[in-house]
Amino acid sequence: MGWKWDKNKCLRCGGCVAVCPTQALELTENGIEWDESRCIHCGICEEFCPVKAIKVKKEKKEDKK
Amino acid sequence: MRDVIVVGAGPGGTAAAKYLASKGYDVVIYEKRQEIGAPKRCGEGISFGGLERLGLELPKNCVRQVINSALVYAPDNSHVEVSYGKDYGYVVERKMFDKWLAEEAVRKGAKVKAKTYIKEVLKEDGKVVGVRGEHLGEEFEEKCKVLIAADGIESKISRMAGLNTTANPMLVDSGFQYEMTGIKISDPKKIHLYFGNDIAPRGYIWIFPKGEDVANVGIGIVGKSQKSAKEYLSEFVEKTEGLKDGSILEVNSGGIPIGGLMNKMTLDNFLAIGDAAHQVNPINGGGMYEAQFAARIAADVIDEGIQKGDTSEKQLDKYNKKWWEERGNKLKKVEKIREVSEKLSDEDFNFLAKELKGDNLIDFSRGQGLKGLGKILIKKPHLAKYVKGLHLEF
Ligand SMILES: Cc1cc2nc3c(=O)[nH]c(=O)nc-3n(C[C@H](O)[C@H](O)[C@H](O)COP(=O)(O)OP(=O)(O)OC[C@H]3O[C@@H](n4cnc5c(N)ncnc54)[C@H](O)[C@@H]3O)c2cc1C
Ligand code: SF4
Ligand code: SF4
């Protein structure tokens, strides 16, 4: 539950998909889809998003890099 | 079985299909959007030089504004005028431009299908052989001799095919833009570029006019900034006379690759072009030209491969080599200049605005004039250290 996407803010630009290091994101008909099993909660997508549509909670310590 | 399947109907994909169809190949473009060209992720600027090299003569309905110079502002508002001495480029209407490019491809014999989402790359013995997609709810599979990934910044197709195109987040600008109207543009033939760490850290703000009271007003910054691109741009608009009372026609955003050029953009039966392969000018963010330029090289190499019956990675490697020779090495130099510009403080920008001439800036965006930049940097001890990064020989 450490990743939140705000569909009202998102402009469907796909930038977050490009920078996600683990390919956890995909831009589909339904907007940004998040694959929890791939996400390492690095926060890169949140830092990138031009409109702050993503919030990532950095959960585990070992995930920090 | 098709000769070639292209994923993505941006400038790169449509150009590749056009070149291949002109050579007589059976080629199709699949585009996931329901409307080609919209929503745009672009400031819509392109130079006459670029269009000429691509052999493109735009129909009137694609052109919004002719540009003849650029005003580049330092944080203290001093500026350098980059005057090309004559009309230099266009601000186009991407919705019309991209559709026209697709029409041109079809006129040459290609097929285009919008609202077709490619979900999967099919492989046999580890080699790319086709795609699985969906058009208006109907699934299909199709095979091809060569697959071209022209799917833009997301670059999912390459990754599915087995080519790692994940972008280094520090090398993708976070872009945000308003297309505005009800604004005052003093001279629509001039574009405006604003630098400064408070207004656009490690990037800049642009105004690209589309007439006397319409413009693309946008920003590109490195993702790791204090505020979001939208916040920086909104602050700029609110404090800028002529803009602050304007209306918003469109809101655009996107990632702009500003580096991370790839040595290897090929696999067996597969290659990537355009944003999908990070082929963008690292200083001005221009990618429409780059994608189409690469498409032409790709089409030539694929043509040769199919004729020989060999579209292996080894054969397609000629695309990597040719692209680097004709384009990559130049863009790499542009990237070096960008790397220096990212380290500059506001005082440094003010200093450079006084030292640099318009011609210097034209050279920089072409990867030229590095020596001139080096000579100016050397004047200030704290800037002299960046000269090394330019890899110059004096
Ligand atoms: C804010 C901003 C401003 C810019 N300003 C300029 C500028 O002024 N001048 C300039 O030259 N460049 C500019 N650029 C860059 C330029 O827009 C891109 O470089 C250019 O569009 C790249 O073309 P392309 O064909 O590689 O990809 P795109 O134009 O991105 O096309 C890719 C296409 O592939 C489709 N696609 C993706 N995945 C799939 C799939 N799975 N199935 C089917 N279709 C798919 C997409 O929907 C898209 O239509 C700007 C970019 C941004 C973000
Ligand atoms: S970067 Fe932000 S606006 Fe763009 S698709 Fe991702 S969540 Fe949406
Ligand atoms: S937090 Fe990191 S791994 Fe998770 S979706 Fe965002 S970029 Fe990908």
JSON list of N, CA and C in Angstrom, two decimals, chain A residues 11 13-15 17-21 23 25-29 44 47-52, chain B residues 32 41 115 117 153 156 159 166-167 169 173-176 223-224 228-231 253 255:
[
{"chain": "A", "resi": 11, "resn": "LEU", "atom": "N", "xyz": [-1.67, 13.34, -15.92]},
{"chain": "A", "resi": 11, "resn": "LEU", "atom": "CA", "xyz": [-1.88, 13.77, -17.32]},
{"chain": "A", "resi": 11, "resn": "LEU", "atom": "C", "xyz": [-1.57, 12.66, -18.31]},
{"chain": "A", "resi": 13, "resn": "CYS", "atom": "N", "xyz": [1.18, 11.09, -19.09]},
{"chain": "A", "resi": 13, "resn": "CYS", "atom": "CA", "xyz": [2.31, 11.40, -19.97]},
{"chain": "A", "resi": 13, "resn": "CYS", "atom": "C", "xyz": [3.31, 10.25, -20.06]},
{"chain": "A", "resi": 14, "resn": "GLY", "atom": "N", "xyz": [3.27, 9.33, -19.11]},
{"chain": "A", "resi": 14, "resn": "GLY", "atom": "CA", "xyz": [4.14, 8.16, -19.19]},
{"chain": "A", "resi": 14, "resn": "GLY", "atom": "C", "xyz": [5.56, 8.37, -18.69]},
{"chain": "A", "resi": 15, "resn": "GLY", "atom": "N", "xyz": [5.85, 9.56, -18.19]},
{"chain": "A", "resi": 15, "resn": "GLY", "atom": "CA", "xyz": [7.22, 9.83, -17.72]},
{"chain": "A", "resi": 15, "resn": "GLY", "atom": "C", "xyz": [7.63, 8.93, -16.58]},
{"chain": "A", "resi": 17, "resn": "VAL", "atom": "N", "xyz": [6.70, 5.96, -16.01]},
{"chain": "A", "resi": 17, "resn": "VAL", "atom": "CA", "xyz": [6.96, 4.62, -16.55]},
{"chain": "A", "resi": 17, "resn": "VAL", "atom": "C", "xyz": [8.41, 4.54, -17.04]},
{"chain": "A", "resi": 18, "resn": "ALA", "atom": "N", "xyz": [8.86, 5.64, -17.66]},
{"chain": "A", "resi": 18, "resn": "ALA", "atom": "CA", "xyz": [10.21, 5.65, -18.23]},
{"chain": "A", "resi": 18, "resn": "ALA", "atom": "C", "xyz": [11.30, 5.60, -17.17]},
{"chain": "A", "resi": 19, "resn": "VAL", "atom": "N", "xyz": [11.06, 6.25, -16.03]},
{"chain": "A", "resi": 19, "resn": "VAL", "atom": "CA", "xyz": [12.13, 6.34, -15.04]},
{"chain": "A", "resi": 19, "resn": "VAL", "atom": "C", "xyz": [12.09, 5.24, -13.98]},
{"chain": "A", "resi": 20, "resn": "CYS", "atom": "N", "xyz": [11.00, 4.52, -13.87]},
{"chain": "A", "resi": 20, "resn": "CYS", "atom": "CA", "xyz": [10.92, 3.46, -12.86]},
{"chain": "A", "resi": 20, "resn": "CYS", "atom": "C", "xyz": [11.99, 2.39, -13.13]},
{"chain": "A", "resi": 21, "resn": "PRO", "atom": "N", "xyz": [12.90, 2.18, -12.17]},
{"chain": "A", "resi": 21, "resn": "PRO", "atom": "CA", "xyz": [14.02, 1.27, -12.43]},
{"chain": "A", "resi": 21, "resn": "PRO", "atom": "C", "xyz": [13.63, -0.20, -12.47]},
{"chain": "A", "resi": 23, "resn": "GLN", "atom": "N", "xyz": [10.53, -1.42, -13.68]},
{"chain": "A", "resi": 23, "resn": "GLN", "atom": "CA", "xyz": [9.40, -1.64, -14.59]},
{"chain": "A", "resi": 23, "resn": "GLN", "atom": "C", "xyz": [8.13, -2.02, -13.84]},
{"chain": "A", "resi": 25, "resn": "LEU", "atom": "N", "xyz": [5.69, 0.07, -13.40]},
{"chain": "A", "resi": 25, "resn": "LEU", "atom": "CA", "xyz": [4.58, 0.91, -13.85]},
{"chain": "A", "resi": 25, "resn": "LEU", "atom": "C", "xyz": [4.27, 0.68, -15.32]},
{"chain": "A", "resi": 26, "resn": "GLU", "atom": "N", "xyz": [3.01, 0.89, -15.64]},
{"chain": "A", "resi": 26, "resn": "GLU", "atom": "CA", "xyz": [2.59, 0.79, -17.04]},
{"chain": "A", "resi": 26, "resn": "GLU", "atom": "C", "xyz": [1.47, 1.79, -17.28]},
{"chain": "A", "resi": 27, "resn": "LEU", "atom": "N", "xyz": [1.48, 2.41, -18.46]},
{"chain": "A", "resi": 27, "resn": "LEU", "atom": "CA", "xyz": [0.42, 3.34, -18.82]},
{"chain": "A", "resi": 27, "resn": "LEU", "atom": "C", "xyz": [-0.58, 2.62, -19.71]},
{"chain": "A", "resi": 28, "resn": "THR", "atom": "N", "xyz": [-1.75, 2.35, -19.18]},
{"chain": "A", "resi": 28, "resn": "THR", "atom": "CA", "xyz": [-2.77, 1.62, -19.94]},
{"chain": "A", "resi": 28, "resn": "THR", "atom": "C", "xyz": [-4.01, 2.51, -20.12]},
{"chain": "A", "resi": 29, "resn": "GLU", "atom": "N", "xyz": [-5.01, 1.95, -20.70]},
{"chain": "A", "resi": 29, "resn": "GLU", "atom": "CA", "xyz": [-6.30, 2.63, -20.86]},
{"chain": "A", "resi": 29, "resn": "GLU", "atom": "C", "xyz": [-6.81, 3.19, -19.54]},
{"chain": "A", "resi": 44, "resn": "ILE", "atom": "N", "xyz": [11.43, 7.30, -7.05]},
{"chain": "A", "resi": 44, "resn": "ILE", "atom": "CA", "xyz": [11.86, 8.00, -8.27]},
{"chain": "A", "resi": 44, "resn": "ILE", "atom": "C", "xyz": [10.67, 8.51, -9.08]},
{"chain": "A", "resi": 47, "resn": "GLU", "atom": "N", "xyz": [9.39, 11.67, -7.50]},
{"chain": "A", "resi": 47, "resn": "GLU", "atom": "CA", "xyz": [10.27, 12.81, -7.76]},
{"chain": "A", "resi": 47, "resn": "GLU", "atom": "C", "xyz": [10.12, 13.31, -9.19]},
{"chain": "A", "resi": 48, "resn": "PHE", "atom": "N", "xyz": [9.90, 12.39, -10.10]},
{"chain": "A", "resi": 48, "resn": "PHE", "atom": "CA", "xyz": [9.80, 12.80, -11.50]},
{"chain": "A", "resi": 48, "resn": "PHE", "atom": "C", "xyz": [8.49, 13.50, -11.82]},
{"chain": "A", "resi": 49, "resn": "CYS", "atom": "N", "xyz": [7.39, 13.00, -11.30]},
{"chain": "A", "resi": 49, "resn": "CYS", "atom": "CA", "xyz": [6.07, 13.42, -11.80]},
{"chain": "A", "resi": 49, "resn": "CYS", "atom": "C", "xyz": [5.90, 14.95, -11.82]},
{"chain": "A", "resi": 50, "resn": "PRO", "atom": "N", "xyz": [5.66, 15.51, -13.01]},
{"chain": "A", "resi": 50, "resn": "PRO", "atom": "CA", "xyz": [5.57, 16.97, -13.14]},
{"chain": "A", "resi": 50, "resn": "PRO", "atom": "C", "xyz": [4.41, 17.59, -12.37]},
{"chain": "A", "resi": 51, "resn": "VAL", "atom": "N", "xyz": [3.40, 16.78, -12.03]},
{"chain": "A", "resi": 51, "resn": "VAL", "atom": "CA", "xyz": [2.22, 17.33, -11.36]},
{"chain": "A", "resi": 51, "resn": "VAL", "atom": "C", "xyz": [1.96, 16.70, -9.99]},
{"chain": "A", "resi": 52, "resn": "LYS", "atom": "N", "xyz": [2.94, 15.98, -9.48]},
{"chain": "A", "resi": 52, "resn": "LYS", "atom": "CA", "xyz": [2.83, 15.36, -8.15]},
{"chain": "A", "resi": 52, "resn": "LYS", "atom": "C", "xyz": [1.60, 14.46, -8.03]},
{"chain": "B", "resi": 32, "resn": "LYS", "atom": "N", "xyz": [-1.50, 3.34, -29.95]},
{"chain": "B", "resi": 32, "resn": "LYS", "atom": "CA", "xyz": [-2.49, 3.06, -28.91]},
{"chain": "B", "resi": 32, "resn": "LYS", "atom": "C", "xyz": [-3.49, 4.20, -28.70]},
{"chain": "B", "resi": 41, "resn": "ARG", "atom": "N", "xyz": [2.93, 16.02, -26.32]},
{"chain": "B", "resi": 41, "resn": "ARG", "atom": "CA", "xyz": [3.93, 16.14, -25.25]},
{"chain": "B", "resi": 41, "resn": "ARG", "atom": "C", "xyz": [5.07, 16.93, -25.87]},
{"chain": "B", "resi": 115, "resn": "LYS", "atom": "N", "xyz": [-5.73, 3.51, -31.98]},
{"chain": "B", "resi": 115, "resn": "LYS", "atom": "CA", "xyz": [-6.46, 2.79, -30.93]},
{"chain": "B", "resi": 115, "resn": "LYS", "atom": "C", "xyz": [-6.08, 1.30, -30.93]},
{"chain": "B", "resi": 117, "resn": "TYR", "atom": "N", "xyz": [-3.40, -1.10, -29.10]},
{"chain": "B", "resi": 117, "resn": "TYR", "atom": "CA", "xyz": [-2.42, -1.16, -28.02]},
{"chain": "B", "resi": 117, "resn": "TYR", "atom": "C", "xyz": [-1.59, -2.43, -28.16]},
{"chain": "B", "resi": 153, "resn": "ILE", "atom": "N", "xyz": [8.82, 7.83, -24.94]},
{"chain": "B", "resi": 153, "resn": "ILE", "atom": "CA", "xyz": [9.58, 7.81, -23.69]},
{"chain": "B", "resi": 153, "resn": "ILE", "atom": "C", "xyz": [9.31, 6.59, -22.81]},
{"chain": "B", "resi": 156, "resn": "LYS", "atom": "N", "xyz": [8.33, 0.81, -23.54]},
{"chain": "B", "resi": 156, "resn": "LYS", "atom": "CA", "xyz": [7.97, -0.51, -23.01]},
{"chain": "B", "resi": 156, "resn": "LYS", "atom": "C", "xyz": [8.28, -1.62, -24.01]},
{"chain": "B", "resi": 159, "resn": "ARG", "atom": "N", "xyz": [11.76, -2.91, -23.84]},
{"chain": "B", "resi": 159, "resn": "ARG", "atom": "CA", "xyz": [11.99, -3.71, -22.63]},
{"chain": "B", "resi": 159, "resn": "ARG", "atom": "C", "xyz": [11.34, -5.07, -22.75]},
{"chain": "B", "resi": 166, "resn": "THR", "atom": "N", "xyz": [15.62, 1.38, -19.72]},
{"chain": "B", "resi": 166, "resn": "THR", "atom": "CA", "xyz": [15.24, 2.14, -18.53]},
{"chain": "B", "resi": 166, "resn": "THR", "atom": "C", "xyz": [16.11, 3.38, -18.44]},
{"chain": "B", "resi": 167, "resn": "ALA", "atom": "N", "xyz": [15.46, 4.53, -18.30]},
{"chain": "B", "resi": 167, "resn": "ALA", "atom": "CA", "xyz": [16.20, 5.79, -18.32]},
{"chain": "B", "resi": 167, "resn": "ALA", "atom": "C", "xyz": [16.77, 6.10, -16.94]},
{"chain": "B", "resi": 169, "resn": "PRO", "atom": "N", "xyz": [17.06, 8.39, -14.12]},
{"chain": "B", "resi": 169, "resn": "PRO", "atom": "CA", "xyz": [16.12, 9.48, -13.79]},
{"chain": "B", "resi": 169, "resn": "PRO", "atom": "C", "xyz": [16.79, 10.86, -13.82]},
{"chain": "B", "resi": 173, "resn": "ASP", "atom": "N", "xyz": [14.27, 14.91, -18.16]},
{"chain": "B", "resi": 173, "resn": "ASP", "atom": "CA", "xyz": [13.69, 16.13, -17.63]},
{"chain": "B", "resi": 173, "resn": "ASP", "atom": "C", "xyz": [12.20, 15.91, -17.37]},
{"chain": "B", "resi": 174, "resn": "SER", "atom": "N", "xyz": [11.76, 16.52, -16.27]},
{"chain": "B", "resi": 174, "resn": "SER", "atom": "CA", "xyz": [10.35, 16.51, -15.95]},
{"chain": "B", "resi": 174, "resn": "SER", "atom": "C", "xyz": [9.74, 17.73, -16.65]},
{"chain": "B", "resi": 175, "resn": "GLY", "atom": "N", "xyz": [8.89, 17.47, -17.63]},
{"chain": "B", "resi": 175, "resn": "GLY", "atom": "CA", "xyz": [8.37, 18.57, -18.46]},
{"chain": "B", "resi": 175, "resn": "GLY", "atom": "C", "xyz": [6.91, 18.86, -18.18]},
{"chain": "B", "resi": 176, "resn": "PHE", "atom": "N", "xyz": [6.58, 20.16, -18.17]},
{"chain": "B", "resi": 176, "resn": "PHE", "atom": "CA", "xyz": [5.20, 20.57, -17.94]},
{"chain": "B", "resi": 176, "resn": "PHE", "atom": "C", "xyz": [4.93, 21.81, -18.77]},
{"chain": "B", "resi": 223, "resn": "GLY", "atom": "N", "xyz": [14.24, 15.91, -12.50]},
{"chain": "B", "resi": 223, "resn": "GLY", "atom": "CA", "xyz": [13.22, 15.43, -11.57]},
{"chain": "B", "resi": 223, "resn": "GLY", "atom": "C", "xyz": [13.47, 15.73, -10.10]},
{"chain": "B", "resi": 224, "resn": "LYS", "atom": "N", "xyz": [14.72, 15.58, -9.66]},
{"chain": "B", "resi": 224, "resn": "LYS", "atom": "CA", "xyz": [14.99, 15.74, -8.24]},
{"chain": "B", "resi": 224, "resn": "LYS", "atom": "C", "xyz": [15.07, 17.20, -7.85]},
{"chain": "B", "resi": 228, "resn": "SER", "atom": "N", "xyz": [7.61, 20.66, -7.80]},
{"chain": "B", "resi": 228, "resn": "SER", "atom": "CA", "xyz": [7.29, 19.98, -9.05]},
{"chain": "B", "resi": 228, "resn": "SER", "atom": "C", "xyz": [7.39, 20.96, -10.21]},
{"chain": "B", "resi": 229, "resn": "ALA", "atom": "N", "xyz": [7.53, 20.41, -11.42]},
{"chain": "B", "resi": 229, "resn": "ALA", "atom": "CA", "xyz": [7.61, 21.24, -12.61]},
{"chain": "B", "resi": 229, "resn": "ALA", "atom": "C", "xyz": [6.39, 22.16, -12.69]},
{"chain": "B", "resi": 230, "resn": "LYS", "atom": "N", "xyz": [5.24, 21.61, -12.35]},
{"chain": "B", "resi": 230, "resn": "LYS", "atom": "CA", "xyz": [4.01, 22.41, -12.40]},
{"chain": "B", "resi": 230, "resn": "LYS", "atom": "C", "xyz": [4.09, 23.61, -11.46]},
{"chain": "B", "resi": 231, "resn": "GLU", "atom": "N", "xyz": [4.62, 23.38, -10.26]},
{"chain": "B", "resi": 231, "resn": "GLU", "atom": "CA", "xyz": [4.70, 24.48, -9.30]},
{"chain": "B", "resi": 231, "resn": "GLU", "atom": "C", "xyz": [5.65, 25.58, -9.79]},
{"chain": "B", "resi": 253, "resn": "SER", "atom": "N", "xyz": [2.23, 17.40, -20.24]},
{"chain": "B", "resi": 253, "resn": "SER", "atom": "CA", "xyz": [3.41, 17.04, -19.45]},
{"chain": "B", "resi": 253, "resn": "SER", "atom": "C", "xyz": [4.13, 15.92, -20.14]},
{"chain": "B", "resi": 255, "resn": "GLY", "atom": "N", "xyz": [8.12, 13.36, -20.12]},
{"chain": "B", "resi": 255, "resn": "GLY", "atom": "CA", "xyz": [9.54, 13.19, -19.82]},
{"chain": "B", "resi": 255, "resn": "GLY", "atom": "C", "xyz": [10.34, 13.52, -21.06]}
]
